[in-house]
Amino acid sequence: MRQSSTLIPTLREVPADAEVTSHQLLLRAGFMRQNASGVYSFLPLGKRVLQKVEQIVREEMDRAGSVELLMPALQQAELWQESGRWYSYGPELMRMKDRHSREFALGATHEEVITSLLRDEVKSYKRLPLNLYQIQAKFRDEKRPRFGLLRGREFIMKDAYSFHASQESLDQVYDQMYAAYSRIFERCGLNFRAVIADSGAMGGKDTHEFMVLSEIGEDTIAYSDTSSYAANIEMAPVINTYEKSDVAEEELVKVETPAQHTIDEVAAFLNVEAAACIKSLLFKVDDRFVLVLVRGDHEVNDIKVKNYFEASVVELATPQETKEIMACAVGSLGPIGVSESVEVVADHAVKAMVNGVCGANEEGYHYTNVNPERDFKATYEDFRFIEEGDLSPDGQGVIKFAKGIEVGHVFKLGTRYSEAMGATYLDENGRTQPMIMGCYGIGVSRTLAAIAEQYNDEKGLVWPANVSPYQVHLITVNTKNDEQRELGEKLYNSLLDRRFEVLLDDRQERAGVKFADSDLIGIPLRVTVGKRASEGIVEVKVRKSGESFEVSVDQLEATLTELLSK
Ligand code: ATP
Ligand code: MG
């Protein structure tokens, strides 16, 4: 491609609203432009990287036995109503009406469409298993679109769905997809880790997220400092190793705590540790209210609450709801004397507390010498977030945290959709069975941004060769000089003949501008045709290391081939 005839609008200034490096550099290097919040155009360079990533995804999916198809982005509401997600998905699902007032959704994901397709087309166990994928734009009206392509409202996803007649078959394909994902992210050059994403009822082997390690990641990974254990912090269980001290239980006392609301305020006021306080939070779990207790120095993990109650929605009660249900404000809640209609559940750590502190459900008062079991009833489970320094859930080593960007997700769905939507087949004995499903997503455009986030320096992007928009950036320093221009043209054509991917900077710009743009764009190898063109000598520069050397034109091809294979 000739730079004079393509669109690479580079910027010298850092765009004001781009917070993270990948977003800034992809804009500055002219790979993309924003159209609306979370909605982007891929410009020619961005489109090429996207295609490279897609190609890697395609090759590995095909190799793993998944077959490509393409489903519509426009999906009828009826399908989502059948699965129930029309009502539960919430405002993230973009909805619209056609001219006949029929309702539609823009595809946020395709479980419904593919399940309805297989329901109609597959009737016998003989046609199973089937594993199908597509690469396509998805639409999600994210609450906070941000960080450019990392969280868009329209973005490119690869989504695959597998259908099975047995759990073993699903397990097998799940493992194949897991391996394919590992190869995909390796080929993209990413520093990533596969983490357990759901401990659920099945013991944590049934969904993994692929996380690119990055300071700007929105997810926290809890990993063991000694074993291979790694899980999303949302899902990491805390081992119950609390032991009750043998200090004598003292008499419950109600004390005045004027204007003291937070754990820190109350602890300071009563001169106790936060760990001696009970934190009480009122949650709305689907349509009932639950008081959740954790130790004052711990945080409630609402995902664990959600899983425990097998609920679809878990939210903190609003101040108004709290007032109605508990007859007091949020900062005064406690488990003593709570009405029967409110279930009280507590983290294991609470059970081991002796002579603790809790709210008295009355403004300006707390109880001291609170002893669980004696003073209130609760059901005990693991309800808190794991913390750094906690014992690793596999019993080996202690937990450390790292930040990650979720680029992929493999998930055993089971019969959630096939049962709701009647996707059944006849088994060997002629009995009707729901199909067992798995689903497997990759954020393709997010992966592109994650690569940019890991591969850059102070001058710009530094693409790994596998996903770089071009392999070679050929720069003619002075296009007005006949020898330089002619040699540039000649090398451009001969490298293209040899199937190199070449971007030729044939613009009438100053050398400084060309070099700065070239560093910003980040193609792995630069060939500069300059002063020694008449002698048949050019300069080769490696973007990553900055090393450069002179090469005679008849050695150029061999040099480039060797450098690219490194
Ligand atoms: P997140 O927790 O980041 O919102 P998710 O759990 O909603 O992700 P999935 O529904 O599993 O994501 O989608 C599959 C993949 O699509 C994710 O692993 C991620 O890489 C990508 N993805 C999801 N939402 C977005 C988005 N708003 N912009 C870009 N990529 C996304
Ligand atoms: Mg999401």
XYZ file of C-alpha atoms and ligand atoms in Angstrom:
598
model
C 0.000 0.000 0.000
C 1.173 3.501 -0.840
C 0.918 5.905 2.032
C 0.093 8.731 -0.392
C -3.132 6.985 -1.349
C -4.380 5.502 1.909
C -5.894 7.044 5.028
C -3.553 7.117 8.036
C -4.422 10.327 9.878
C -1.708 10.440 12.549
C -1.898 12.929 15.399
C 0.932 14.613 17.286
C -1.163 15.415 20.345
C -2.632 12.912 22.770
C -6.438 13.005 22.334
C -7.949 14.526 25.460
C -10.556 11.880 26.230
C -8.334 8.821 25.707
C -7.284 7.590 29.149
C -5.286 4.445 28.421
C -2.215 3.904 26.252
C -3.811 1.581 23.700
C -6.701 3.986 23.122
C -4.345 6.985 22.764
C -1.961 5.212 20.410
C -4.609 3.614 18.196
C -6.101 7.083 17.700
C -2.763 8.866 17.322
C -1.363 6.320 14.876
C -4.519 6.596 12.753
C -5.829 3.047 13.253
C -9.342 4.123 14.218
C -11.695 6.991 14.913
C -14.612 7.328 17.282
C -18.067 7.872 15.818
C -20.132 7.890 19.005
C -19.399 6.832 22.553
C -18.168 3.226 22.334
C -18.615 3.131 18.552
C -15.601 3.198 16.228
C -14.564 3.103 12.593
C -11.574 0.923 11.867
C -9.399 2.869 9.434
C -7.272 0.928 6.921
C -4.456 0.087 9.369
C -6.885 -0.908 12.125
C -8.839 -3.027 9.699
C -5.684 -4.895 8.703
C -4.793 -5.737 12.315
C -8.370 -6.806 12.907
C -8.120 -9.111 9.915
C -4.858 -10.590 11.184
C -6.381 -11.358 14.563
C -9.501 -12.759 12.895
C -7.349 -14.951 10.689
C -5.553 -16.439 13.695
C -8.920 -17.037 15.353
C -10.291 -18.676 12.185
C -7.308 -20.963 11.737
C -7.395 -22.179 15.315
C -11.171 -22.574 15.423
C -11.166 -24.516 12.162
C -8.341 -26.671 13.431
C -10.285 -27.402 16.622
C -13.249 -28.601 14.554
C -15.481 -25.551 14.826
C -17.220 -24.484 11.606
C -17.871 -20.887 10.574
C -21.322 -19.523 9.815
C -22.866 -16.058 10.014
C -26.053 -15.232 11.860
C -28.011 -11.980 11.754
C -27.327 -9.059 14.077
C -31.028 -8.232 13.898
C -32.893 -10.657 16.144
C -36.608 -10.986 16.771
C -37.772 -10.306 20.316
C -39.721 -13.595 20.358
C -36.522 -15.605 20.601
C -35.323 -13.607 23.600
C -38.770 -13.922 25.142
C -38.582 -17.702 24.798
C -35.275 -17.857 26.653
C -36.501 -15.322 29.199
C -33.611 -12.968 28.567
C -35.833 -10.297 26.996
C -36.861 -9.598 30.601
C -33.622 -10.357 32.474
C -30.904 -8.926 30.203
C -31.655 -5.351 31.167
C -30.796 -2.096 29.374
C -27.555 -3.480 27.904
C -29.659 -5.166 25.216
C -30.346 -2.676 22.424
C -33.982 -2.933 21.431
C -35.879 -1.473 18.527
C -39.088 -1.717 16.554
C -39.564 -2.243 12.843
C -42.101 -0.294 10.743
C -44.822 -2.737 11.799
C -44.034 -2.148 15.472
C -42.535 -5.610 15.832
C -39.818 -5.714 18.439
C -36.211 -6.634 17.738
C -32.905 -6.701 19.546
C -29.480 -6.013 18.113
C -27.423 -9.118 18.856
C -25.514 -8.827 22.137
C -24.784 -12.535 21.877
C -26.340 -15.374 19.860
C -27.433 -18.231 22.129
C -31.077 -17.665 21.189
C -30.544 -17.497 17.437
C -28.311 -20.545 17.265
C -30.485 -22.602 19.605
C -33.529 -21.897 17.468
C -31.551 -22.829 14.359
C -30.386 -26.156 15.780
C -33.853 -26.857 17.188
C -35.198 -26.771 13.652
C -32.333 -28.480 11.849
C -31.042 -31.227 14.156
C -33.326 -34.030 15.302
C -31.080 -37.000 15.966
C -28.098 -37.839 18.159
C -26.395 -38.916 14.923
C -25.945 -35.245 13.953
C -24.259 -34.373 17.262
C -21.850 -33.025 18.366
C -21.828 -29.819 16.343
C -19.604 -26.815 16.971
C -20.307 -23.598 15.038
C -18.775 -20.135 15.216
C -19.033 -16.693 13.689
C -17.086 -13.437 13.724
C -19.332 -10.430 13.770
C -20.304 -7.098 15.329
C -22.075 -7.306 18.672
C -24.111 -4.572 20.290
C -24.273 -3.878 24.001
C -25.418 -0.616 25.491
C -22.687 -0.651 28.139
C -23.229 1.596 31.130
C -19.661 2.885 30.882
C -18.170 2.428 27.439
C -14.505 3.274 27.901
C -10.883 2.675 27.068
C -11.637 2.719 23.346
C -12.027 -0.749 21.879
C -11.662 -2.388 25.276
C -15.271 -1.672 26.204
C -17.290 -0.616 23.198
C -21.001 -0.545 22.530
C -20.476 -2.005 19.074
C -17.545 -4.431 18.956
C -16.298 -7.464 17.095
C -16.719 -10.837 18.757
C -16.008 -14.403 17.787
C -18.695 -16.525 19.320
C -18.889 -20.301 19.098
C -21.593 -22.641 20.311
C -21.371 -26.397 20.672
C -24.215 -28.912 20.925
C -23.907 -32.373 22.433
C -25.727 -35.566 23.254
C -23.616 -36.238 26.347
C -21.732 -34.433 29.062
C -18.522 -36.275 28.087
C -18.797 -34.929 24.571
C -19.186 -31.377 25.933
C -16.213 -31.887 28.264
C -14.089 -32.999 25.346
C -14.995 -30.053 23.109
C -14.597 -27.658 26.029
C -11.016 -28.882 26.461
C -10.385 -28.481 22.719
C -11.711 -24.916 22.812
C -9.598 -24.166 25.876
C -6.508 -25.385 24.022
C -7.467 -23.433 20.871
C -7.875 -20.252 22.932
C -4.459 -20.737 24.476
C -2.934 -21.039 20.987
C -4.838 -18.002 19.710
C -3.637 -15.705 22.471
C -0.103 -17.097 22.241
C -0.026 -16.405 18.499
C -1.231 -12.865 19.224
C 1.863 -12.497 21.410
C -0.159 -11.817 24.542
C 0.912 -12.335 28.127
C -2.258 -13.981 29.415
C -3.597 -16.411 31.945
C -6.660 -18.686 31.932
C -8.544 -18.262 35.190
C -11.455 -20.048 36.836
C -14.494 -17.871 36.382
C -17.228 -19.699 38.221
C -17.106 -21.939 41.225
C -20.879 -22.466 40.893
C -22.431 -25.794 41.724
C -20.080 -27.773 39.509
C -16.856 -27.075 41.412
C -15.154 -24.490 39.265
C -14.095 -26.453 36.230
C -16.852 -25.312 33.975
C -15.964 -21.824 32.943
C -12.662 -20.124 32.349
C -11.841 -16.580 31.373
C -8.707 -15.756 29.408
C -7.157 -12.681 30.971
C -4.463 -10.499 29.463
C -2.322 -9.289 32.345
C -2.435 -5.503 32.468
C -2.496 -2.760 35.061
C -5.546 -1.232 33.413
C -7.560 -4.470 33.534
C -11.011 -4.151 35.052
C -10.905 -7.673 36.481
C -8.854 -8.815 39.436
C -7.208 -12.216 39.261
C -6.542 -14.045 42.507
C -3.626 -16.426 42.027
C -1.553 -18.635 44.262
C 2.081 -17.656 44.820
C 3.060 -21.344 44.738
C 0.606 -23.396 42.656
C -1.070 -22.883 39.271
C -4.334 -21.820 40.908
C -5.831 -18.680 39.345
C -9.409 -17.438 39.527
C -11.408 -14.325 38.941
C -11.615 -12.643 42.344
C -15.398 -12.780 42.019
C -15.280 -16.538 42.142
C -12.359 -17.487 44.376
C -13.678 -19.321 47.442
C -12.280 -18.509 50.875
C -11.344 -21.544 52.934
C -13.054 -21.615 56.313
C -10.132 -21.728 58.722
C -11.433 -19.303 61.339
C -11.117 -20.385 64.916
C -13.107 -18.964 67.777
C -10.971 -17.623 70.632
C -11.712 -18.927 74.105
C -12.287 -15.448 75.556
C -15.408 -15.478 77.773
C -18.625 -14.138 76.254
C -19.752 -10.997 78.023
C -23.161 -9.472 78.469
C -24.713 -7.715 75.484
C -24.697 -3.923 75.909
C -26.409 -1.210 73.860
C -24.178 1.852 73.578
C -24.693 5.337 72.205
C -22.760 6.026 69.014
C -23.990 9.443 67.907
C -23.466 10.124 64.197
C -21.168 7.101 63.767
C -22.095 5.143 60.652
C -19.234 3.512 58.794
C -17.240 0.620 60.221
C -14.195 2.892 60.500
C -16.132 5.573 62.391
C -17.712 3.108 64.789
C -14.436 1.216 65.368
C -12.573 4.446 66.101
C -15.352 5.751 68.339
C -15.479 2.542 70.409
C -11.727 2.072 70.193
C -11.867 -1.419 68.680
C -10.434 -2.969 65.505
C -12.574 -3.058 62.358
C -12.246 -6.849 62.598
C -14.179 -6.700 65.879
C -17.194 -5.151 64.122
C -19.909 -6.904 62.142
C -20.706 -5.260 58.818
C -24.416 -5.657 58.003
C -25.658 -4.966 54.485
C -29.238 -5.237 53.293
C -29.527 -6.765 49.819
C -32.460 -7.151 47.524
C -32.201 -10.714 46.235
C -34.677 -11.013 43.358
C -37.804 -9.870 45.223
C -36.919 -10.554 48.858
C -34.641 -8.806 51.337
C -31.603 -10.466 52.893
C -29.270 -9.095 55.556
C -25.709 -10.189 54.782
C -23.084 -10.041 57.538
C -19.314 -10.028 57.126
C -16.495 -9.103 59.477
C -15.811 -5.358 59.484
C -12.455 -5.730 57.707
C -13.971 -7.914 54.947
C -16.056 -7.057 51.868
C -19.280 -8.768 50.814
C -18.942 -10.621 47.506
C -22.359 -10.169 45.916
C -21.665 -12.878 43.310
C -21.362 -15.399 46.141
C -24.649 -14.097 47.541
C -26.207 -14.458 44.112
C -24.949 -18.027 43.711
C -26.004 -19.021 47.212
C -29.573 -17.911 46.586
C -29.490 -19.026 42.933
C -30.881 -15.557 42.236
C -30.962 -13.627 38.965
C -30.503 -10.168 40.460
C -28.715 -9.139 43.647
C -28.484 -5.438 44.488
C -27.901 -3.389 47.613
C -31.236 -2.178 48.963
C -31.792 1.534 48.370
C -31.795 3.877 51.420
C -35.540 4.135 51.020
C -36.060 0.345 50.926
C -33.777 0.009 53.940
C -35.875 2.500 55.857
C -39.070 0.637 54.970
C -37.791 -2.835 55.806
C -35.482 -2.199 58.762
C -36.978 1.039 60.107
C -33.527 2.633 60.279
C -30.780 4.000 58.033
C -28.022 2.044 56.277
C -25.307 2.928 58.840
C -27.183 1.498 61.831
C -28.074 -1.985 60.563
C -27.479 -5.102 62.613
C -28.717 -8.697 62.935
C -30.278 -8.486 66.402
C -34.055 -8.372 66.531
C -34.550 -8.418 62.780
C -38.076 -9.154 61.546
C -38.830 -12.704 60.393
C -39.386 -11.533 56.850
C -35.695 -10.705 56.455
C -33.364 -13.676 56.134
C -29.995 -13.246 57.866
C -26.935 -14.913 56.344
C -23.354 -14.458 57.464
C -19.832 -15.185 56.387
C -17.989 -17.976 58.226
C -15.667 -15.386 59.791
C -18.588 -13.847 61.690
C -19.367 -17.126 63.435
C -15.921 -17.116 65.043
C -16.311 -13.612 66.512
C -16.497 -13.135 70.265
C -17.800 -9.946 71.925
C -18.176 -8.056 68.642
C -19.907 -4.818 67.687
C -22.954 -4.372 65.435
C -25.589 -1.772 64.587
C -28.697 -1.715 66.799
C -31.165 -0.951 63.991
C -31.659 2.400 65.656
C -30.027 5.691 64.707
C -27.176 6.570 67.102
C -26.849 3.146 68.784
C -24.725 0.018 68.462
C -24.447 -3.170 70.435
C -21.189 -4.335 71.972
C -20.333 -7.795 73.297
C -22.306 -9.288 70.434
C -21.946 -13.045 70.245
C -23.249 -14.749 67.109
C -25.334 -17.862 67.826
C -26.200 -16.479 71.296
C -27.548 -13.082 70.175
C -28.874 -13.751 66.678
C -29.543 -16.566 64.249
C -27.921 -16.707 60.831
C -26.982 -19.207 58.158
C -23.218 -19.318 57.632
C -21.498 -19.612 54.264
C -18.575 -18.116 52.343
C -19.814 -14.633 51.420
C -16.710 -12.477 51.334
C -14.135 -11.477 48.725
C -10.827 -13.295 48.950
C -7.912 -11.000 49.890
C -4.184 -10.941 49.278
C -2.499 -13.065 51.908
C -5.456 -15.460 52.291
C -4.724 -19.149 51.929
C -5.038 -20.271 48.294
C -8.299 -22.228 47.750
C -6.300 -25.266 46.595
C -4.466 -25.230 49.910
C -1.120 -24.419 48.316
C 0.486 -21.058 48.990
C -1.123 -17.696 49.588
C -3.191 -15.473 47.329
C -1.790 -12.586 45.341
C -3.681 -10.239 43.029
C -3.080 -9.151 39.433
C -5.196 -7.091 37.057
C -6.504 -8.590 33.850
C -8.400 -7.710 30.671
C -10.875 -10.475 29.796
C -10.302 -11.327 26.136
C -12.002 -14.702 26.018
C -14.490 -16.844 27.842
C -15.280 -20.561 27.579
C -18.427 -21.726 29.274
C -20.433 -24.921 29.774
C -24.019 -23.821 29.370
C -25.653 -27.203 29.918
C -29.336 -27.262 28.972
C -30.246 -23.704 30.073
C -31.198 -22.624 26.526
C -32.159 -25.933 24.954
C -34.723 -26.594 27.677
C -36.171 -23.100 27.626
C -36.396 -23.119 23.839
C -37.220 -26.780 23.213
C -34.032 -27.698 21.329
C -34.245 -31.470 21.640
C -33.002 -34.534 19.777
C -33.878 -38.210 19.781
C -31.297 -40.372 21.533
C -30.272 -43.934 20.602
C -33.350 -45.286 22.363
C -35.692 -42.906 20.592
C -36.166 -40.746 23.682
C -36.420 -36.962 23.477
C -33.501 -35.198 25.202
C -32.478 -31.553 25.491
C -29.196 -30.769 23.723
C -26.264 -30.044 26.029
C -24.505 -26.805 25.076
C -21.230 -24.955 25.465
C -20.402 -21.397 24.387
C -17.062 -19.792 23.678
C -16.442 -16.064 23.101
C -13.462 -13.961 22.103
C -13.517 -10.180 22.056
C -11.680 -9.750 18.748
C -11.568 -5.946 18.802
C -10.769 -6.028 22.527
C -7.899 -8.421 21.773
C -6.520 -5.928 19.242
C -6.547 -3.215 21.909
C -5.031 -5.583 24.487
C -2.130 -6.256 22.110
C -1.620 -2.502 21.665
C -1.731 -2.141 25.451
C 1.083 -4.688 25.885
C 3.184 -3.685 22.867
C 4.245 -0.044 22.849
C 7.005 2.300 23.916
C 7.404 6.060 24.274
C 7.480 6.504 20.473
C 4.357 4.546 19.670
C 3.062 1.076 18.878
C 5.382 -1.927 18.492
C 3.363 -4.662 16.766
C 4.372 -8.310 17.018
C 4.959 -9.511 13.431
C 1.991 -11.946 13.522
C -0.592 -9.203 13.871
C 1.193 -6.158 12.471
C -0.731 -4.332 9.727
C 2.331 -4.667 7.466
C 5.643 -6.450 7.823
C 7.833 -3.810 6.245
C 7.618 -0.021 6.290
C 9.548 1.188 3.242
C 10.435 4.860 3.429
C 11.744 6.947 0.600
C 13.364 9.863 2.399
C 13.278 12.358 -0.474
C 10.770 11.565 -3.210
C 12.035 14.515 -5.263
C 15.365 12.798 -5.637
C 15.108 10.582 -8.748
C 17.487 7.877 -7.556
C 15.767 7.551 -4.204
C 12.291 7.585 -5.725
C 13.190 5.032 -8.372
C 14.918 2.683 -5.954
C 11.981 3.000 -3.534
C 9.553 2.056 -6.321
C 11.735 -0.803 -7.471
C 12.087 -2.279 -3.972
C 8.379 -1.805 -3.301
C 7.469 -3.822 -6.379
C 10.038 -6.538 -5.877
C 9.103 -7.015 -2.213
C 5.416 -7.217 -3.177
C 6.338 -9.803 -5.826
C 7.985 -11.789 -3.052
C 4.778 -11.614 -0.993
C 6.060 -9.232 1.651
C 3.392 -6.974 3.132
C 4.770 -3.509 2.497
C 3.652 0.002 3.340
C 5.522 2.480 1.128
C 5.923 6.011 2.462
C 5.967 7.870 -0.840
C 4.582 11.107 0.600
C 6.237 14.452 0.036
C 6.880 15.004 3.726
C 9.978 15.904 5.703
C 12.116 12.929 6.787
C 11.455 13.741 10.462
C 7.706 13.503 9.941
C 8.033 10.204 8.092
C 10.214 8.641 10.778
C 8.002 9.867 13.623
C 4.904 8.461 11.887
C 6.706 5.217 11.234
C 7.636 4.827 14.913
C 4.086 5.692 15.906
C 2.547 3.109 13.556
C 4.944 0.451 14.802
C 5.552 -1.904 11.848
C 8.313 -4.357 12.928
C 10.863 -3.579 10.168
C 11.691 -0.274 8.494
C 13.665 0.019 5.278
C 14.931 3.525 4.540
C 15.953 4.513 1.024
C 18.103 7.610 1.483
C 21.442 9.143 0.567
C 23.158 5.909 -0.437
C 20.431 4.920 -2.900
C 22.825 5.545 -5.790
C 25.189 2.916 -4.325
C 22.348 0.417 -3.893
C 22.528 0.626 -0.098
C 19.543 1.041 2.223
C 19.098 1.086 5.987
C 17.119 -1.588 7.872
C 15.833 -0.741 11.329
C 14.112 -3.043 13.821
C 11.276 -1.171 15.510
C 11.380 -3.154 18.747
C 15.086 -3.014 19.567
C 15.900 0.167 17.679
C 18.963 -1.510 16.134
C 19.754 -0.496 12.562
C 22.283 -1.423 9.892
C 23.028 -0.850 6.236
C 22.263 -3.536 3.702
C 22.907 -3.736 -0.015
C 19.711 -4.144 -2.023
C 20.586 -7.634 -3.230
C 20.824 -8.754 0.418
C 17.608 -7.012 1.458
C 15.121 -9.812 0.945
C 17.224 -12.389 2.806
C 17.793 -9.943 5.668
C 14.086 -9.153 6.003
C 13.113 -12.839 5.863
C 15.572 -13.652 8.583
C 14.506 -10.796 10.826
C 10.822 -11.625 10.430
C 11.354 -15.250 11.387
C 12.869 -14.263 14.740
P -17.197 -8.042 30.559
O -17.182 -8.679 31.914
O -15.889 -7.437 30.179
O -18.358 -7.127 30.357
P -18.687 -10.193 29.446
O -18.629 -11.213 30.526
O -19.886 -9.360 29.329
O -17.388 -9.252 29.539
P -18.998 -12.171 27.361
O -20.458 -12.014 27.324
O -18.415 -13.414 27.917
O -18.335 -10.886 28.070
O -18.438 -11.902 25.880
C -17.368 -12.625 25.288
C -16.166 -11.732 25.065
O -16.518 -10.531 24.364
C -15.504 -11.245 26.328
O -14.584 -12.202 26.810
C -14.803 -9.976 25.874
O -13.519 -10.280 25.365
C -15.682 -9.465 24.752
N -16.503 -8.316 25.182
C -17.562 -8.311 26.014
N -18.076 -7.078 26.138
C -17.312 -6.269 25.365
C -17.333 -4.873 25.065
N -18.266 -4.073 25.584
N -16.402 -4.376 24.205
C -15.462 -5.180 23.664
N -15.395 -6.504 23.909
C -16.303 -7.048 24.747
Mg -20.349 -7.464 30.013
